[in-house]
Amino acid sequence: MTNILKNDFSWSLQRSTMFERCKREYFYHYYGSWEGWNENADDRTKLIYRFKNIKSEEFWLKSIIEKALASAIKREIEFSLASCKSFSIRMAYRDIFELEREEYLNDPKKLCLDSVYFAEESVDSLKKRITARLECFWNVIWENPFFKVIREKRYCDFIRTGGIGEFVLDNIKVWVNPGIVYIEKDERFIIDIYPMPKKNEIKPAFSMPLAILFLKETYRHTNVEIVPKTIIVDKDKCVVLEKWLPVSALSELIRKSSLDMLSYLTFDKKAYEENFPKNSEKEKCRTCHFKEACAT
């Protein structure tokens, strides 16, 4: 039996952040782009779907780093500084090669970076800068105490090595990227690692309690201590964050945020562009991926 893909409502930190930033941007990303992958979709829907898949450099780099770490933890590659550097740079070059060939024009899921698409940077410049950023990232994080612990763990100690997860809170499907989770005696350690992001890319105070909530809801880890750490590589140093929004406050935020999002849908849960107002702040519009579609 063929599964029918449905555009059902769900919540994530990215969705909530985008909704608060601009209701129209949120509409385009999660509703206006729907079925833009189909050949028989209209041109505007296909264009919006392409815009939806444009990535920021920070989001792209974080995904490369997560894949390199997961491969090293699973011992698919040697867990050494040289191997992690080499693996991540090869992945970046593969994506940049696709970007240079503009493969995203035929396959929107191929890499398309906002800095290149909106003519802010050449591919050659990007390649040099990304090589330097990845080499710097691995050099800086390699001797971080929390990262050294990860390097010394066995694969069987890890519950998760990255990737997207989901859980249900009060009938609301919630998406989360909980980072790396490993076991040590009666403790569960969650380590989330970032290259230095733009201010609007992440909200660590929200993302880590979301990972804790995921762990409790999915694995029922209610009687063990959960130790969270967010490590941000900022140029030549590591910044370790250890203060979070309380999990109870985050749960309430998800409930209220979801009700607000749902209030913009019709009674039969349909979304219409005119019901999602544009943002009045021109600076936010200037950096929006959907500005071309929004102007039409």
PDB file of C-alpha atoms in Angstrom, residues 128-232:
ATOM      1  CA  LYS A 128      38.461  28.661   0.608  1.00  0.00           C
ATOM      2  CA  ARG A 129      36.536  30.040   3.559  1.00  0.00           C
ATOM      3  CA  ILE A 130      34.732  26.779   4.372  1.00  0.00           C
ATOM      4  CA  THR A 131      38.018  24.856   4.302  1.00  0.00           C
ATOM      5  CA  ALA A 132      39.471  27.309   6.813  1.00  0.00           C
ATOM      6  CA  ARG A 133      36.339  27.206   9.008  1.00  0.00           C
ATOM      7  CA  LEU A 134      36.261  23.407   9.193  1.00  0.00           C
ATOM      8  CA  GLU A 135      39.968  23.107   9.904  1.00  0.00           C
ATOM      9  CA  CYS A 136      39.674  25.743  12.639  1.00  0.00           C
ATOM     10  CA  PHE A 137      36.582  24.050  14.115  1.00  0.00           C
ATOM     11  CA  TRP A 138      38.270  20.663  14.519  1.00  0.00           C
ATOM     12  CA  ASN A 139      41.509  22.176  15.839  1.00  0.00           C
ATOM     13  CA  VAL A 140      39.639  24.140  18.511  1.00  0.00           C
ATOM     14  CA  ILE A 141      37.200  21.467  19.652  1.00  0.00           C
ATOM     15  CA  TRP A 142      39.642  18.565  19.669  1.00  0.00           C
ATOM     16  CA  GLU A 143      41.066  19.331  23.134  1.00  0.00           C
ATOM     17  CA  ASN A 144      37.792  20.442  24.703  1.00  0.00           C
ATOM     18  CA  PRO A 145      37.290  18.303  27.876  1.00  0.00           C
ATOM     19  CA  PHE A 146      33.708  17.284  26.999  1.00  0.00           C
ATOM     20  CA  PHE A 147      34.713  16.384  23.469  1.00  0.00           C
ATOM     21  CA  LYS A 148      37.657  14.326  24.713  1.00  0.00           C
ATOM     22  CA  VAL A 149      35.192  12.217  26.717  1.00  0.00           C
ATOM     23  CA  ILE A 150      33.198  11.535  23.537  1.00  0.00           C
ATOM     24  CA  ARG A 151      36.364  10.403  21.755  1.00  0.00           C
ATOM     25  CA  GLU A 152      37.119   7.901  24.508  1.00  0.00           C
ATOM     26  CA  LYS A 153      33.643   6.305  24.581  1.00  0.00           C
ATOM     27  CA  ARG A 154      32.715   3.012  22.970  1.00  0.00           C
ATOM     28  CA  TYR A 155      29.994   2.927  20.343  1.00  0.00           C
ATOM     29  CA  CYS A 156      27.768   0.854  22.660  1.00  0.00           C
ATOM     30  CA  ASP A 157      27.778   3.744  25.190  1.00  0.00           C
ATOM     31  CA  PHE A 158      25.853   5.993  22.808  1.00  0.00           C
ATOM     32  CA  ILE A 159      22.059   6.197  22.720  1.00  0.00           C
ATOM     33  CA  ARG A 160      22.082   8.635  19.807  1.00  0.00           C
ATOM     34  CA  THR A 161      24.778   9.994  17.514  1.00  0.00           C
ATOM     35  CA  GLY A 162      22.726  12.819  15.986  1.00  0.00           C
ATOM     36  CA  GLY A 163      19.833  13.103  13.560  1.00  0.00           C
ATOM     37  CA  ILE A 164      16.225  14.234  13.827  1.00  0.00           C
ATOM     38  CA  GLY A 165      13.903  12.709  16.419  1.00  0.00           C
ATOM     39  CA  GLU A 166      10.260  13.168  17.316  1.00  0.00           C
ATOM     40  CA  PHE A 167       7.921  12.761  20.258  1.00  0.00           C
ATOM     41  CA  VAL A 168       4.317  13.632  21.105  1.00  0.00           C
ATOM     42  CA  LEU A 169       3.308  16.180  23.724  1.00  0.00           C
ATOM     43  CA  ASP A 170      -0.429  16.569  24.362  1.00  0.00           C
ATOM     44  CA  ASN A 171      -1.199  15.183  20.875  1.00  0.00           C
ATOM     45  CA  ILE A 172       1.280  17.622  19.298  1.00  0.00           C
ATOM     46  CA  LYS A 173       4.021  16.047  17.197  1.00  0.00           C
ATOM     47  CA  VAL A 174       7.319  17.702  18.147  1.00  0.00           C
ATOM     48  CA  TRP A 175      10.507  17.532  16.045  1.00  0.00           C
ATOM     49  CA  VAL A 176      13.926  17.851  17.645  1.00  0.00           C
ATOM     50  CA  ASN A 177      17.628  17.381  16.924  1.00  0.00           C
ATOM     51  CA  PRO A 178      18.826  16.151  20.338  1.00  0.00           C
ATOM     52  CA  GLY A 179      22.519  15.953  19.471  1.00  0.00           C
ATOM     53  CA  ILE A 180      24.801  13.248  20.865  1.00  0.00           C
ATOM     54  CA  VAL A 181      23.542  11.235  23.842  1.00  0.00           C
ATOM     55  CA  TYR A 182      25.672   8.765  25.779  1.00  0.00           C
ATOM     56  CA  ILE A 183      25.450   6.779  29.014  1.00  0.00           C
ATOM     57  CA  GLU A 184      27.822   6.936  31.964  1.00  0.00           C
ATOM     58  CA  LYS A 185      26.749   4.920  35.035  1.00  0.00           C
ATOM     59  CA  ASP A 186      23.368   6.371  36.105  1.00  0.00           C
ATOM     60  CA  GLU A 187      23.692   9.526  34.020  1.00  0.00           C
ATOM     61  CA  ARG A 188      22.659  10.436  30.504  1.00  0.00           C
ATOM     62  CA  PHE A 189      24.857  13.055  28.837  1.00  0.00           C
ATOM     63  CA  ILE A 190      23.513  15.213  26.001  1.00  0.00           C
ATOM     64  CA  ILE A 191      26.173  17.055  24.024  1.00  0.00           C
ATOM     65  CA  ASP A 192      25.145  19.491  21.300  1.00  0.00           C
ATOM     66  CA  ILE A 193      27.912  21.018  19.178  1.00  0.00           C
ATOM     67  CA  TYR A 194      27.743  24.095  16.953  1.00  0.00           C
ATOM     68  CA  PRO A 195      30.058  26.129  14.776  1.00  0.00           C
ATOM     69  CA  MET A 196      29.511  29.773  15.745  1.00  0.00           C
ATOM     70  CA  PRO A 197      25.999  30.573  14.463  1.00  0.00           C
ATOM     71  CA  LYS A 198      24.280  33.766  13.501  1.00  0.00           C
ATOM     72  CA  LYS A 199      22.181  35.250  16.284  1.00  0.00           C
ATOM     73  CA  ASN A 200      18.903  34.084  14.737  1.00  0.00           C
ATOM     74  CA  GLU A 201      20.100  30.553  13.877  1.00  0.00           C
ATOM     75  CA  ILE A 202      19.729  28.829  17.249  1.00  0.00           C
ATOM     76  CA  LYS A 203      18.319  29.421  20.706  1.00  0.00           C
ATOM     77  CA  PRO A 204      20.444  27.212  23.001  1.00  0.00           C
ATOM     78  CA  ALA A 205      18.317  28.091  26.019  1.00  0.00           C
ATOM     79  CA  PHE A 206      15.394  26.432  24.190  1.00  0.00           C
ATOM     80  CA  SER A 207      17.084  23.719  22.110  1.00  0.00           C
ATOM     81  CA  MET A 208      18.695  21.870  25.019  1.00  0.00           C
ATOM     82  CA  PRO A 209      15.574  21.559  27.230  1.00  0.00           C
ATOM     83  CA  LEU A 210      13.807  20.359  24.082  1.00  0.00           C
ATOM     84  CA  ALA A 211      16.430  17.587  23.805  1.00  0.00           C
ATOM     85  CA  ILE A 212      15.933  16.743  27.496  1.00  0.00           C
ATOM     86  CA  LEU A 213      12.168  16.553  26.990  1.00  0.00           C
ATOM     87  CA  PHE A 214      12.712  14.278  23.977  1.00  0.00           C
ATOM     88  CA  LEU A 215      14.904  11.965  26.056  1.00  0.00           C
ATOM     89  CA  LYS A 216      12.352  11.759  28.856  1.00  0.00           C
ATOM     90  CA  GLU A 217       9.365  11.248  26.561  1.00  0.00           C
ATOM     91  CA  THR A 218      11.011   8.807  24.141  1.00  0.00           C
ATOM     92  CA  TYR A 219      13.240   6.706  26.388  1.00  0.00           C
ATOM     93  CA  ARG A 220      11.337   7.271  29.637  1.00  0.00           C
ATOM     94  CA  HIS A 221      14.521   8.355  31.390  1.00  0.00           C
ATOM     95  CA  THR A 222      12.732   9.819  34.405  1.00  0.00           C
ATOM     96  CA  ASN A 223      14.791   8.343  37.259  1.00  0.00           C
ATOM     97  CA  VAL A 224      18.268   9.119  35.960  1.00  0.00           C
ATOM     98  CA  GLU A 225      20.215  12.348  35.979  1.00  0.00           C
ATOM     99  CA  ILE A 226      20.467  14.085  32.599  1.00  0.00           C
ATOM    100  CA  VAL A 227      23.597  16.198  32.120  1.00  0.00           C
ATOM    101  CA  PRO A 228      23.309  18.649  29.185  1.00  0.00           C
ATOM    102  CA  LYS A 229      26.138  20.613  27.550  1.00  0.00           C
ATOM    103  CA  THR A 230      26.058  22.867  24.493  1.00  0.00           C
ATOM    104  CA  ILE A 231      29.483  23.504  22.972  1.00  0.00           C
ATOM    105  CA  ILE A 232      29.834  26.423  20.568  1.00  0.00           C
TER     106      ILE A 232
END
